[in-house]
PDB file of C-alpha atoms in Angstrom:
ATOM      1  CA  UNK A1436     -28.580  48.024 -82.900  1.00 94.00           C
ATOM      2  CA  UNK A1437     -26.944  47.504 -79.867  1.00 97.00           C
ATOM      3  CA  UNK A1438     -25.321  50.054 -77.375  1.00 98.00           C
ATOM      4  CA  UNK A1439     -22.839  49.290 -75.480  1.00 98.00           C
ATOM      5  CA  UNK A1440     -20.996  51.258 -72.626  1.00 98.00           C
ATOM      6  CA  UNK A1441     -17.195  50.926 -71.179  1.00 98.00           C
ATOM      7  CA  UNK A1442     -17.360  51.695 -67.794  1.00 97.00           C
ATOM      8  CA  UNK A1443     -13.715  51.794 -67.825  1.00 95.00           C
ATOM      9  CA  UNK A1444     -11.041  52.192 -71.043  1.00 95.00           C
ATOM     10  CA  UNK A1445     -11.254  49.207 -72.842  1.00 97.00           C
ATOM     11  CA  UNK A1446      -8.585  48.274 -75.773  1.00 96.00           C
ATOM     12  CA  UNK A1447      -9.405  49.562 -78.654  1.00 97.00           C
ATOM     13  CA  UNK A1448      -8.418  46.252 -80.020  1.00 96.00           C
ATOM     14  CA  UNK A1449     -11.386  44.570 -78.750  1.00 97.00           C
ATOM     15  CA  UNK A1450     -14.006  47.726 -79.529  1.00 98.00           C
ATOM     16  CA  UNK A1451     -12.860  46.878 -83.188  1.00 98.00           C
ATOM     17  CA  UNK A1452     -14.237  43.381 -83.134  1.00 98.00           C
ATOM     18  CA  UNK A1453     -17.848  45.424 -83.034  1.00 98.00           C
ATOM     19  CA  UNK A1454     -20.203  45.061 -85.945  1.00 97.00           C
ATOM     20  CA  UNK A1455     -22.000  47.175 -87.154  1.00 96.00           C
ATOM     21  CA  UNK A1456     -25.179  46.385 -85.128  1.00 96.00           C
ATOM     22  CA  UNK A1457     -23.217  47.654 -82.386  1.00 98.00           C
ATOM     23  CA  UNK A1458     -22.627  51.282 -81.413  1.00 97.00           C
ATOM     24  CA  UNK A1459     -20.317  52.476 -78.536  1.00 98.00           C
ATOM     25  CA  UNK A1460     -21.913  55.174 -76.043  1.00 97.00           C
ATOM     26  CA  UNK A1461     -21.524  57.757 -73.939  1.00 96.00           C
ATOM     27  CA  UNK A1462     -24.888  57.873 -71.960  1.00 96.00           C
ATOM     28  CA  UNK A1463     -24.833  54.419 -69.842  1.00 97.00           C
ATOM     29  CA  UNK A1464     -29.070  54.733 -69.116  1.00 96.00           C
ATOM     30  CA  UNK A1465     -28.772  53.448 -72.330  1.00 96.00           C
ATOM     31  CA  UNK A1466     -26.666  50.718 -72.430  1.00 98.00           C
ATOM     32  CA  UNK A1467     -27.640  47.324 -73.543  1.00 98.00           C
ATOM     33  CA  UNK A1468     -24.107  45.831 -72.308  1.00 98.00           C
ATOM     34  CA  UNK A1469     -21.221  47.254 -69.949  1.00 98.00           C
ATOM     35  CA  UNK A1470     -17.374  46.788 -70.569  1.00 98.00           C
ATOM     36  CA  UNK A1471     -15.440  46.886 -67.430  1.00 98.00           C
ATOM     37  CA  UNK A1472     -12.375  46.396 -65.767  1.00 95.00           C
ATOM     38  CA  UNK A1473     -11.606  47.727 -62.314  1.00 91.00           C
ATOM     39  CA  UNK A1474     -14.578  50.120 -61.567  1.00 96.00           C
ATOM     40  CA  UNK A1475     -16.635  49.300 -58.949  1.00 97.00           C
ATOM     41  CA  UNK A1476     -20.390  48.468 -59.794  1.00 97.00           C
ATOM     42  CA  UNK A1477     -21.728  47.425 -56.674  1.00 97.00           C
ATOM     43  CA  UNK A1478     -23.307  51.150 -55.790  1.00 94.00           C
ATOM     44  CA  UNK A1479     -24.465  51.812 -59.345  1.00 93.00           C
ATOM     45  CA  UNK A1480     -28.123  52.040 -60.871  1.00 91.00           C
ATOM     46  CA  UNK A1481     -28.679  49.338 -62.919  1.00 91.00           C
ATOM     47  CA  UNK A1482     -30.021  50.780 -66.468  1.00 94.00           C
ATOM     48  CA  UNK A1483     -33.344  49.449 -67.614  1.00 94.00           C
ATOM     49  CA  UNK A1484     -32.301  47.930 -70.682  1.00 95.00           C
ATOM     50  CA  UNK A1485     -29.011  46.078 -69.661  1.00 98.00           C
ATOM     51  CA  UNK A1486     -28.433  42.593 -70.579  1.00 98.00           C
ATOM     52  CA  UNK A1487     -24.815  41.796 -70.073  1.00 98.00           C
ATOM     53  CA  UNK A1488     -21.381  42.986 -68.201  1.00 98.00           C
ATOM     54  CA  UNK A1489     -18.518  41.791 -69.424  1.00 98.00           C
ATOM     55  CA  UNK A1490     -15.619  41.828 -67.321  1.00 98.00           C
ATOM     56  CA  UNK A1491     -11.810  42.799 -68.967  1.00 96.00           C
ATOM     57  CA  UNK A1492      -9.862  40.771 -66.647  1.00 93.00           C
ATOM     58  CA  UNK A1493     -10.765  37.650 -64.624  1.00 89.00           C
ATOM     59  CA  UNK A1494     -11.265  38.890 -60.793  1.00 88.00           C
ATOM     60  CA  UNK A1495     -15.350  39.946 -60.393  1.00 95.00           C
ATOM     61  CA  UNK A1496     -15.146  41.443 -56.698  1.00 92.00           C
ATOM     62  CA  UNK A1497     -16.113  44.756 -58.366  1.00 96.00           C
ATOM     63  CA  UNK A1498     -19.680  43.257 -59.602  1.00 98.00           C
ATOM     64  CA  UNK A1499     -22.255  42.398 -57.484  1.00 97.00           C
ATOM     65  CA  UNK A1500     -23.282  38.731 -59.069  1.00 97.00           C
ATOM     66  CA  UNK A1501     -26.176  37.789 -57.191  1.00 96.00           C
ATOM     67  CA  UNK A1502     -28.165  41.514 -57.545  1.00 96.00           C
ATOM     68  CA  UNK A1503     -27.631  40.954 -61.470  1.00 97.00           C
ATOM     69  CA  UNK A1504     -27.952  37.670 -61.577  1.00 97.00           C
ATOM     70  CA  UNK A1505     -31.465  38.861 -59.970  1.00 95.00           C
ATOM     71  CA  UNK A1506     -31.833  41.518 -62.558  1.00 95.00           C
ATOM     72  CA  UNK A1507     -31.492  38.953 -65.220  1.00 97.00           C
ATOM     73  CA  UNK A1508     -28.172  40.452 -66.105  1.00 98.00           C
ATOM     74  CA  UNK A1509     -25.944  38.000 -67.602  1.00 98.00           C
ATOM     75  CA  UNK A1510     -21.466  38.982 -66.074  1.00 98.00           C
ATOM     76  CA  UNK A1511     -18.771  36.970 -68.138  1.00 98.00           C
ATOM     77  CA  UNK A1512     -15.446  37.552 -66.808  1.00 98.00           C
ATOM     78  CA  UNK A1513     -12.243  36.304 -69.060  1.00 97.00           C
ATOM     79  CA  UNK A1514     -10.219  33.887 -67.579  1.00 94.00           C
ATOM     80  CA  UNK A1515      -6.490  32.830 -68.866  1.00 94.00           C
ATOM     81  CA  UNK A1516      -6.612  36.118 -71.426  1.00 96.00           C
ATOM     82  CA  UNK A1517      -4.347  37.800 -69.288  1.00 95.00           C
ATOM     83  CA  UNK A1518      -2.431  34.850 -68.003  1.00 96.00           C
ATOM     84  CA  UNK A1519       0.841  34.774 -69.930  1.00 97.00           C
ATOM     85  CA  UNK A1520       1.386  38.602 -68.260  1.00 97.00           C
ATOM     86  CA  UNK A1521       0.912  37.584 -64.407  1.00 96.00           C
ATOM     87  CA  UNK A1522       3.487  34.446 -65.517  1.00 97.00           C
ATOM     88  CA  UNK A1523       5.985  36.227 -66.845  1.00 98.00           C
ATOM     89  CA  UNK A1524       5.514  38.565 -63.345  1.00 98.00           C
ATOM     90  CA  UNK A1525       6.049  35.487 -61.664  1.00 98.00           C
ATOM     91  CA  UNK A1526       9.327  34.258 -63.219  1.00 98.00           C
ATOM     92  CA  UNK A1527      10.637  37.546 -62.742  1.00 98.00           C
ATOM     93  CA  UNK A1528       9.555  37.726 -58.889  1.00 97.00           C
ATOM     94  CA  UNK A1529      11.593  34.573 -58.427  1.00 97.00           C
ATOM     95  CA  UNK A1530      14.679  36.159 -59.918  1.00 97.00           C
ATOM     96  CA  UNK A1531      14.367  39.150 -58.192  1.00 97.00           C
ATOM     97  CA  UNK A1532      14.108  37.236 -54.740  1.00 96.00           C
ATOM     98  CA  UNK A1533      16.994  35.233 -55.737  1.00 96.00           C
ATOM     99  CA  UNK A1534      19.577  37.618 -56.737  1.00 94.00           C
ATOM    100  CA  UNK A1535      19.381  40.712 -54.867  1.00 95.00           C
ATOM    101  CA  UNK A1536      19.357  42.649 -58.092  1.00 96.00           C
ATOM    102  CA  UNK A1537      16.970  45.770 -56.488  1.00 96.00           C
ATOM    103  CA  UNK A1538      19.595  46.129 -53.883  1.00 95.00           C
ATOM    104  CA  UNK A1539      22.158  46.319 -56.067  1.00 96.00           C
ATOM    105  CA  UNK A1540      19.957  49.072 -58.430  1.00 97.00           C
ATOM    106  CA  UNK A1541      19.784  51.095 -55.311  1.00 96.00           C
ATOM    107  CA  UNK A1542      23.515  51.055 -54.351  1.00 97.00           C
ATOM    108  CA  UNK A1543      24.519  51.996 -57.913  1.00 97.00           C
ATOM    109  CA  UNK A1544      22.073  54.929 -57.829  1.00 97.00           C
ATOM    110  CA  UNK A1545      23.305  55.696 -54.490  1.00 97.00           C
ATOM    111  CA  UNK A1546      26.975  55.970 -55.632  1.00 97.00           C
ATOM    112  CA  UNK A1547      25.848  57.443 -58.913  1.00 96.00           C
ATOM    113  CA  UNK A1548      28.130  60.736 -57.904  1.00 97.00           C
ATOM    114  CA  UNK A1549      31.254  58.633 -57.514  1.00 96.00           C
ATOM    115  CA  UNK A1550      33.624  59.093 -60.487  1.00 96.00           C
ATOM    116  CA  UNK A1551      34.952  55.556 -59.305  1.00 97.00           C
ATOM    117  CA  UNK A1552      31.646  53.667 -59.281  1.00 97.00           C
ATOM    118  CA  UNK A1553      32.756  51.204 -61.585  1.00 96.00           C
ATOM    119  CA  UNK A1554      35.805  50.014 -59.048  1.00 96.00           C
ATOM    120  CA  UNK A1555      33.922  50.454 -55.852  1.00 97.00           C
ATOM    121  CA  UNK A1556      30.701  48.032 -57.366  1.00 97.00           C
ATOM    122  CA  UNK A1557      33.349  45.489 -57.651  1.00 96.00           C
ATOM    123  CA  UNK A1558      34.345  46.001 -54.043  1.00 95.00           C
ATOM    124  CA  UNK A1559      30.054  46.114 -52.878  1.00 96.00           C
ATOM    125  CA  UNK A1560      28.510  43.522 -54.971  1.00 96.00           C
ATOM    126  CA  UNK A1561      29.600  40.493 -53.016  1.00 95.00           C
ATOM    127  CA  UNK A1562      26.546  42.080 -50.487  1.00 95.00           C
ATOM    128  CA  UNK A1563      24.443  41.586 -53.689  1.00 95.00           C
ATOM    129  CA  UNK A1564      25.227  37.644 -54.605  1.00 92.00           C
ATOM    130  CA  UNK A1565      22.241  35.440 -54.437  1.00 93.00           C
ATOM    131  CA  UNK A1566      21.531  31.982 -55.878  1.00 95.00           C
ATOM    132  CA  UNK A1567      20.660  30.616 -59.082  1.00 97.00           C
ATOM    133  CA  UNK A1568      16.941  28.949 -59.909  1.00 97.00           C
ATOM    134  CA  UNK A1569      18.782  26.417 -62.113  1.00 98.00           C
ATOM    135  CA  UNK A1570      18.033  22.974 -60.097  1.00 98.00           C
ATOM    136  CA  UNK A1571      15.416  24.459 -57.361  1.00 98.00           C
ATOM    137  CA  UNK A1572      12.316  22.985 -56.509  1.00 98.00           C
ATOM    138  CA  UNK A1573       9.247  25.154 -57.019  1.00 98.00           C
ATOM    139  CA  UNK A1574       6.019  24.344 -55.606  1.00 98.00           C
ATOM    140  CA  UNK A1575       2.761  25.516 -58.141  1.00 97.00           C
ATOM    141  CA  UNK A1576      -0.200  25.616 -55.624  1.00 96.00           C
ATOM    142  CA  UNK A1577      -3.289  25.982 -58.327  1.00 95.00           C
ATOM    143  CA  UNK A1578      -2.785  24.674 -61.803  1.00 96.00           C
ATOM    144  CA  UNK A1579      -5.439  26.749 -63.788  1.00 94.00           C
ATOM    145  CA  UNK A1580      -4.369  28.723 -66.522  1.00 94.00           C
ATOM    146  CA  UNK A1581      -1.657  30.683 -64.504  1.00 95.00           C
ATOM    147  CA  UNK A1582      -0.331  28.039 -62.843  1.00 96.00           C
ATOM    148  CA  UNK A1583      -0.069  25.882 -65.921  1.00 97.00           C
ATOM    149  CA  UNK A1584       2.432  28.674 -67.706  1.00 98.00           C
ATOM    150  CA  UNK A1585       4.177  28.955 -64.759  1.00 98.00           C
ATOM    151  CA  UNK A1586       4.978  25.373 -64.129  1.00 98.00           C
ATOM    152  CA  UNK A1587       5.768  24.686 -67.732  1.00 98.00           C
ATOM    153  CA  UNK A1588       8.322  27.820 -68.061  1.00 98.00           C
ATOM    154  CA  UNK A1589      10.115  26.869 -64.688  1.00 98.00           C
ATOM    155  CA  UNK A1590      10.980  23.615 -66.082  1.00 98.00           C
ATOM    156  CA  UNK A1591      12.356  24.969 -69.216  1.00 98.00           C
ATOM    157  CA  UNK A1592      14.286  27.118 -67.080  1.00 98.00           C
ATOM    158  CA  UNK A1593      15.725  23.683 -65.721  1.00 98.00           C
ATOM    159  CA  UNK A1594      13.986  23.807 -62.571  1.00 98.00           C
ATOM    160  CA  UNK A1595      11.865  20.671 -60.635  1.00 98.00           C
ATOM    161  CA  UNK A1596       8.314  21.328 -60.568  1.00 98.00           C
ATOM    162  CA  UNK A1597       5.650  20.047 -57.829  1.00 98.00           C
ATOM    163  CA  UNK A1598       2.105  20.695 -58.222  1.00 97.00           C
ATOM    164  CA  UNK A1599      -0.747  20.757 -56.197  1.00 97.00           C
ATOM    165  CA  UNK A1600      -4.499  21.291 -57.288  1.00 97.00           C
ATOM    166  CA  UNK A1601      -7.762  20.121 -55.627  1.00 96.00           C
ATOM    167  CA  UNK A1602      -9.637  20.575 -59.006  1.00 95.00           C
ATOM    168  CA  UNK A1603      -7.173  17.707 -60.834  1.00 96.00           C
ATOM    169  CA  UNK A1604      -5.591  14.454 -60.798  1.00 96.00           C
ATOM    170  CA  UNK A1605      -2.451  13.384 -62.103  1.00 97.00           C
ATOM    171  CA  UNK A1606      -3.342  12.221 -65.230  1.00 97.00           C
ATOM    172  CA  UNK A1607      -4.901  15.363 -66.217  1.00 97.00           C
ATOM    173  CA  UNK A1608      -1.863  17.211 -65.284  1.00 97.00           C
ATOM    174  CA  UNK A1609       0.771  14.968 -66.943  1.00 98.00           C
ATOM    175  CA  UNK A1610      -1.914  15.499 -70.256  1.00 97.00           C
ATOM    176  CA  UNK A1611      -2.292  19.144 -70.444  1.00 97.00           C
ATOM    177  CA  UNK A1612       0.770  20.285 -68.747  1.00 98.00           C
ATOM    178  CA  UNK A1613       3.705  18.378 -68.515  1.00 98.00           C
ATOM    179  CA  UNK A1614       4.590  14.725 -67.932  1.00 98.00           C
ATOM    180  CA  UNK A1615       7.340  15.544 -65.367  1.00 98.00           C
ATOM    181  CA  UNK A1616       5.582  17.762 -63.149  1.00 98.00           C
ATOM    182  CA  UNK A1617       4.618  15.616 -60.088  1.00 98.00           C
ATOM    183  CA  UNK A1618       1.353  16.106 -58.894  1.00 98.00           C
ATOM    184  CA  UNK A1619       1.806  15.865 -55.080  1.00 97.00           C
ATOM    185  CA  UNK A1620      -0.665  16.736 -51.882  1.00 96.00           C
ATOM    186  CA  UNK A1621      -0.093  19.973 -50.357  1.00 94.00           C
ATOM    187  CA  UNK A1622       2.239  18.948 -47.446  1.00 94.00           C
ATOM    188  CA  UNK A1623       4.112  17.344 -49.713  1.00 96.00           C
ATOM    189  CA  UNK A1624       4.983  20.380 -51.893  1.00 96.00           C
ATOM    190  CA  UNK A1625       5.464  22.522 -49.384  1.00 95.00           C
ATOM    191  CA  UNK A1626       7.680  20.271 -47.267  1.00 95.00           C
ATOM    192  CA  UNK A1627      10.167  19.903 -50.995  1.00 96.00           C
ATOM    193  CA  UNK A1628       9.539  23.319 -52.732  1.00 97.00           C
ATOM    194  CA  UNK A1629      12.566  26.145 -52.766  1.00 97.00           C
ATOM    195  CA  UNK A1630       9.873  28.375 -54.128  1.00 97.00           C
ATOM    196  CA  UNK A1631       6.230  28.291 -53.563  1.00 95.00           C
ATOM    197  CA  UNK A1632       3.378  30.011 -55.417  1.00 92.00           C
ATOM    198  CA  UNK A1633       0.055  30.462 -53.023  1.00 82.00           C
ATOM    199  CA  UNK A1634       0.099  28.577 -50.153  1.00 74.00           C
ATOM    200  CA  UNK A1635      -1.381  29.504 -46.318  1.00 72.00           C
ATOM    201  CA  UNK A1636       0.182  27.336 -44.051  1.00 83.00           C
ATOM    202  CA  UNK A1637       3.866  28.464 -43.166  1.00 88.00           C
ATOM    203  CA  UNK A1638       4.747  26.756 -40.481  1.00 88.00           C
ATOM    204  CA  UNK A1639       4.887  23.346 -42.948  1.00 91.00           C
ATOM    205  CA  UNK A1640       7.566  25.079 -45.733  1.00 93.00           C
ATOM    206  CA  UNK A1641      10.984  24.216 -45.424  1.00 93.00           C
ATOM    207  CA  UNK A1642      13.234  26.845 -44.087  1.00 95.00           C
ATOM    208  CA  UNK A1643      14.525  29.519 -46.089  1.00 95.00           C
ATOM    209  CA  UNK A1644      11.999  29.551 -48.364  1.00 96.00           C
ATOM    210  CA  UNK A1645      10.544  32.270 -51.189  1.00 97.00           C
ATOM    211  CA  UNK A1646       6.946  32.696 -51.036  1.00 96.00           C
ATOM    212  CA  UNK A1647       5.450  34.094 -54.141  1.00 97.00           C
ATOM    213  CA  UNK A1648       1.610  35.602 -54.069  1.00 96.00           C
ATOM    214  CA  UNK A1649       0.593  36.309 -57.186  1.00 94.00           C
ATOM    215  CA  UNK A1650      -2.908  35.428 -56.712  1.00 89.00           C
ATOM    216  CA  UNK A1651      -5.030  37.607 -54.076  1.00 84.00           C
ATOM    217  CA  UNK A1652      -4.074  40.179 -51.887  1.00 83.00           C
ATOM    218  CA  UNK A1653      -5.852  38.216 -48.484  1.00 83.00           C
ATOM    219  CA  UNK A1654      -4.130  35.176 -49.090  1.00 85.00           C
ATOM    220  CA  UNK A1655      -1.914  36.054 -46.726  1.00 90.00           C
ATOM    221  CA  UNK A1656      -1.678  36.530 -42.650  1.00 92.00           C
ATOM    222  CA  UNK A1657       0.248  39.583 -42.639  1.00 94.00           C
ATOM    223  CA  UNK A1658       1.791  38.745 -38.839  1.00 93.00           C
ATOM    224  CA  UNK A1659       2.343  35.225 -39.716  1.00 93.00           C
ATOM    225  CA  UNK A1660       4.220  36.435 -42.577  1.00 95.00           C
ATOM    226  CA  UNK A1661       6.165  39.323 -40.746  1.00 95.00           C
ATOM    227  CA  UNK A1662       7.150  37.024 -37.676  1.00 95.00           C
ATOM    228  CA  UNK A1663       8.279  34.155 -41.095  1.00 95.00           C
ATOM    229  CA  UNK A1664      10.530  36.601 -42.565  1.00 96.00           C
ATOM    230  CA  UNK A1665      12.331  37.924 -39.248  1.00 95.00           C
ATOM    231  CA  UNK A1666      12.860  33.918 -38.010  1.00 95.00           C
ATOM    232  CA  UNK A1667      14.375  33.118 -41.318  1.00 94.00           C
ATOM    233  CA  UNK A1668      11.813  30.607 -41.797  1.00 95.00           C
ATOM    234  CA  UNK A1669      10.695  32.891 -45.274  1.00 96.00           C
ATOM    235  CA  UNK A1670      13.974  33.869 -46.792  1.00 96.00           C
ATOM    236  CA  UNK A1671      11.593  36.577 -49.216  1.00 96.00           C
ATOM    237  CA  UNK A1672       8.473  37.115 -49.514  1.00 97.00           C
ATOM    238  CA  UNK A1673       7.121  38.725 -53.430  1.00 97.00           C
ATOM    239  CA  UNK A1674       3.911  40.179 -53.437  1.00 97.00           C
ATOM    240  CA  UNK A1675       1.952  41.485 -56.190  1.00 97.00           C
ATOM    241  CA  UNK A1676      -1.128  43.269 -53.821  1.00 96.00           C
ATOM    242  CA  UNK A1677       0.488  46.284 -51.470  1.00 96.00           C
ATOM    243  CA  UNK A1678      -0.919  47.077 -48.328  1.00 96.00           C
ATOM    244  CA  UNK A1679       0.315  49.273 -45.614  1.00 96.00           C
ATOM    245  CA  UNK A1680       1.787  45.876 -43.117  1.00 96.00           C
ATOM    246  CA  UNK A1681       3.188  44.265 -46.235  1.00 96.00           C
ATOM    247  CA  UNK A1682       5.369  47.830 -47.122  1.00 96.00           C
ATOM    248  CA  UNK A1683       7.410  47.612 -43.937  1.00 96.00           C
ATOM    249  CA  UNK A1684       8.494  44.374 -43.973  1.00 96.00           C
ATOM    250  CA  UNK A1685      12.232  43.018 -44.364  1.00 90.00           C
ATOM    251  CA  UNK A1686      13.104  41.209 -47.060  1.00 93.00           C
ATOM    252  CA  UNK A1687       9.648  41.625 -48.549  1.00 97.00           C
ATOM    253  CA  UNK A1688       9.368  42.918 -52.433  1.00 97.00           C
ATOM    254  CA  UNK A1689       5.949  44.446 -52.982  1.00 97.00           C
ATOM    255  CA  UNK A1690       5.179  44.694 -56.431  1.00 97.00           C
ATOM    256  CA  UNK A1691       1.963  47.268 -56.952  1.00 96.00           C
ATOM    257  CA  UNK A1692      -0.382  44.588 -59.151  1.00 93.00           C
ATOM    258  CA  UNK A1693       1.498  44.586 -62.080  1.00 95.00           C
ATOM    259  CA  UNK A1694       0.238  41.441 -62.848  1.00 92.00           C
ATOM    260  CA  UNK A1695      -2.348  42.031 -65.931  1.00 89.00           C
ATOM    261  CA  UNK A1696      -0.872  45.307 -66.558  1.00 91.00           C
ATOM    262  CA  UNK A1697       0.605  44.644 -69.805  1.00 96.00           C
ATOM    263  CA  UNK A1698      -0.663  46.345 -73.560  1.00 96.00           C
ATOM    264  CA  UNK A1699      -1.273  42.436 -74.462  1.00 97.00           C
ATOM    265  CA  UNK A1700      -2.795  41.484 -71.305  1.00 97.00           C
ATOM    266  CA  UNK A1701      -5.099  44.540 -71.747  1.00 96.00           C
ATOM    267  CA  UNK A1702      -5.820  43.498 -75.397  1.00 97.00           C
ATOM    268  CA  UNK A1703      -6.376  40.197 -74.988  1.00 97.00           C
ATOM    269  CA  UNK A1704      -9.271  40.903 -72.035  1.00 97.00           C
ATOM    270  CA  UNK A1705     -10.815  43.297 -74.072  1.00 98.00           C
ATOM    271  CA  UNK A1706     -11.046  40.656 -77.297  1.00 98.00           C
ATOM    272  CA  UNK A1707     -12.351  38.054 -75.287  1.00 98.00           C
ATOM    273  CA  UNK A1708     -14.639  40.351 -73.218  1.00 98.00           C
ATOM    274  CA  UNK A1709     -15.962  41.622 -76.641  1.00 98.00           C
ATOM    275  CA  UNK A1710     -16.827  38.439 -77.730  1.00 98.00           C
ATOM    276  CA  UNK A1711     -18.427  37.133 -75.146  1.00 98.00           C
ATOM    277  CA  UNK A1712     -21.272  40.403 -75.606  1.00 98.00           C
ATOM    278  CA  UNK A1713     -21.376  39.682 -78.943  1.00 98.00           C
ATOM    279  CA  UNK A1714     -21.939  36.081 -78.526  1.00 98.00           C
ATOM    280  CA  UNK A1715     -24.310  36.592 -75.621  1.00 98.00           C
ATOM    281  CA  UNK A1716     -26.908  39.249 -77.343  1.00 98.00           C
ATOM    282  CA  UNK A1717     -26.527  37.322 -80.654  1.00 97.00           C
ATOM    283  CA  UNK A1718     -27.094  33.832 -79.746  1.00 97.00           C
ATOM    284  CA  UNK A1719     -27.675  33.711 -75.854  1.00 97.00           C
ATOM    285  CA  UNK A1720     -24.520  31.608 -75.219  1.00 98.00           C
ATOM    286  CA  UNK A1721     -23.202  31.994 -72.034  1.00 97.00           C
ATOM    287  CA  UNK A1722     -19.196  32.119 -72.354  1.00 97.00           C
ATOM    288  CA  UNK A1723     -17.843  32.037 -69.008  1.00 97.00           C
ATOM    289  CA  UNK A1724     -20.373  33.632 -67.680  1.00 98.00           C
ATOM    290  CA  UNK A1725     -19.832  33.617 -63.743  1.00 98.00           C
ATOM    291  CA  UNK A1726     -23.576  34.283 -62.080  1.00 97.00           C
ATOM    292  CA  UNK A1727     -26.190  33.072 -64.096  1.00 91.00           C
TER     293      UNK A1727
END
């Protein structure tokens, strides 16, 4: 029999894909595996008899690797489970920084006294009007499971896609994502792209353009970014990862890592997470495991 301990609340979803030569507990000293998402291990005593962490999501900064890797403690993490969820974030972070649909939001709550709101929006919204995504360029910096989704849904949303990925080559890209994405260096797509998706270097974007970070909250200079956005040179920035610089700035829409947070998201970290335990004290395979 097995024990295994969430460190966090994991989906009951994936707790149901348990045999019965598993058993969930509530004393961790006992634990033969951990379920986690979010809390942090690095402080924590390791049990004696722990084999395996699994990881609900696909960022491990709350594990320390090396000391279990030490320990003989096998960490998985599960990578692309919740990708669909941080995509769909993304899309909607591009049409949020091309319309100026929070502003609007805020003026009709504003005026939500005003028996004539309906007449006076059609007097305010022209301070509202954006642009459309139809037609725009958007630049895809990383291709991995994210990046993939993203890239194929912005083209069925009739937009021109340029990727960038150190990890691939053209081919591979035209195979397993789509044959008219052009696979381009990095100057390249950020010289063309309307929209870019994780990218450092600022000063080589074309003007006016919306920078999307979906990906980790120190990707980004703050200054560089604050000094972008009051030039013009960044016409938005959308951010998934608050911080206290990135709440002040104009024209920036902080988002407060939404990303995974969906009940599928959740479900489909916990299934895979699951599995990878199961397939780990069972057989010894080593599913994405990230340290060992």
């Amino acid at each position: 029999m097995y024990k295994i301990y969430c460190l966090n609340n994991i989906s009951p979803e994936g707790l149901a894909l348990l045999t019965d030569n598993y058993e969930v507990i509530e004393n961790i000293d006992e634990a033969d595996a951990i379920l986690v998402r979010s809390a942090d291990m690095h402080e924590m005593e390791v049990p004696a008899n722990l084999k395996a962490v699994a990881r609900a999501g696909a960022g491990v900064n709350n594990i320390p690797l090396d000391k279990f890797a030490e320990a003989g403690i096998a960490v998985f993490n599960t990578p692309g489970a919740n990708a669909n969820a941080v995509k769909e974030l993304v899309l909607a972070g591009m049409l949020l920084a091309s319309r100026d649909i929070i502003g609007g939001v805020a003026w009709v709550r504003d005026n939500a006294d005003d028996e004539n709101v309906g007449k006076a929006a059609e007097k305010a919204k022209k301070q509202f009007a954006g642009g459309e995504i139809l037609g725009k360029t958007l630049g895809v910096i990383g291709l991995g499971a994210i990046g993939k989704l993203v890239a194929q849904s912005a083209e069925a949303l009739g937009m021109k896609v340029i990727g960038y990925d150190p990890a691939m080559d053209e081919i591979t890209v035209h195979e397993q994502i789509s044959p008219t994405v052009e696979f381009a260096d990095l100057p390249k797509v950020l010289k063309e792209s309307d929209f870019i998706t994780n990218a450092d270097t600022i000063a080589q974007m074309k003007d006016g353009v919306v920078f999307l970070n979906f990906s980790r909250d120190v990707l980004v200079d703050d200054a560089a970014m604050a000094e972008a956005l009051a030039s013009g040179k960044v016409a938005a920035y959308v951010t998934d990862f608050a911080n206290p610089a990135v709440v002040k700035m104009e024209r920036a829409i902080v988002i407060p890592h939404l990303g995974a947070s969906t009940a599928e998201a959740e479900d489909n970290c916990a299934k895979m997470a699951v599995e990878e335990i199961m397939a780990y004290l069972e057989r010894g395979e080593k599913i994405h495991c990230v340290n060992m």
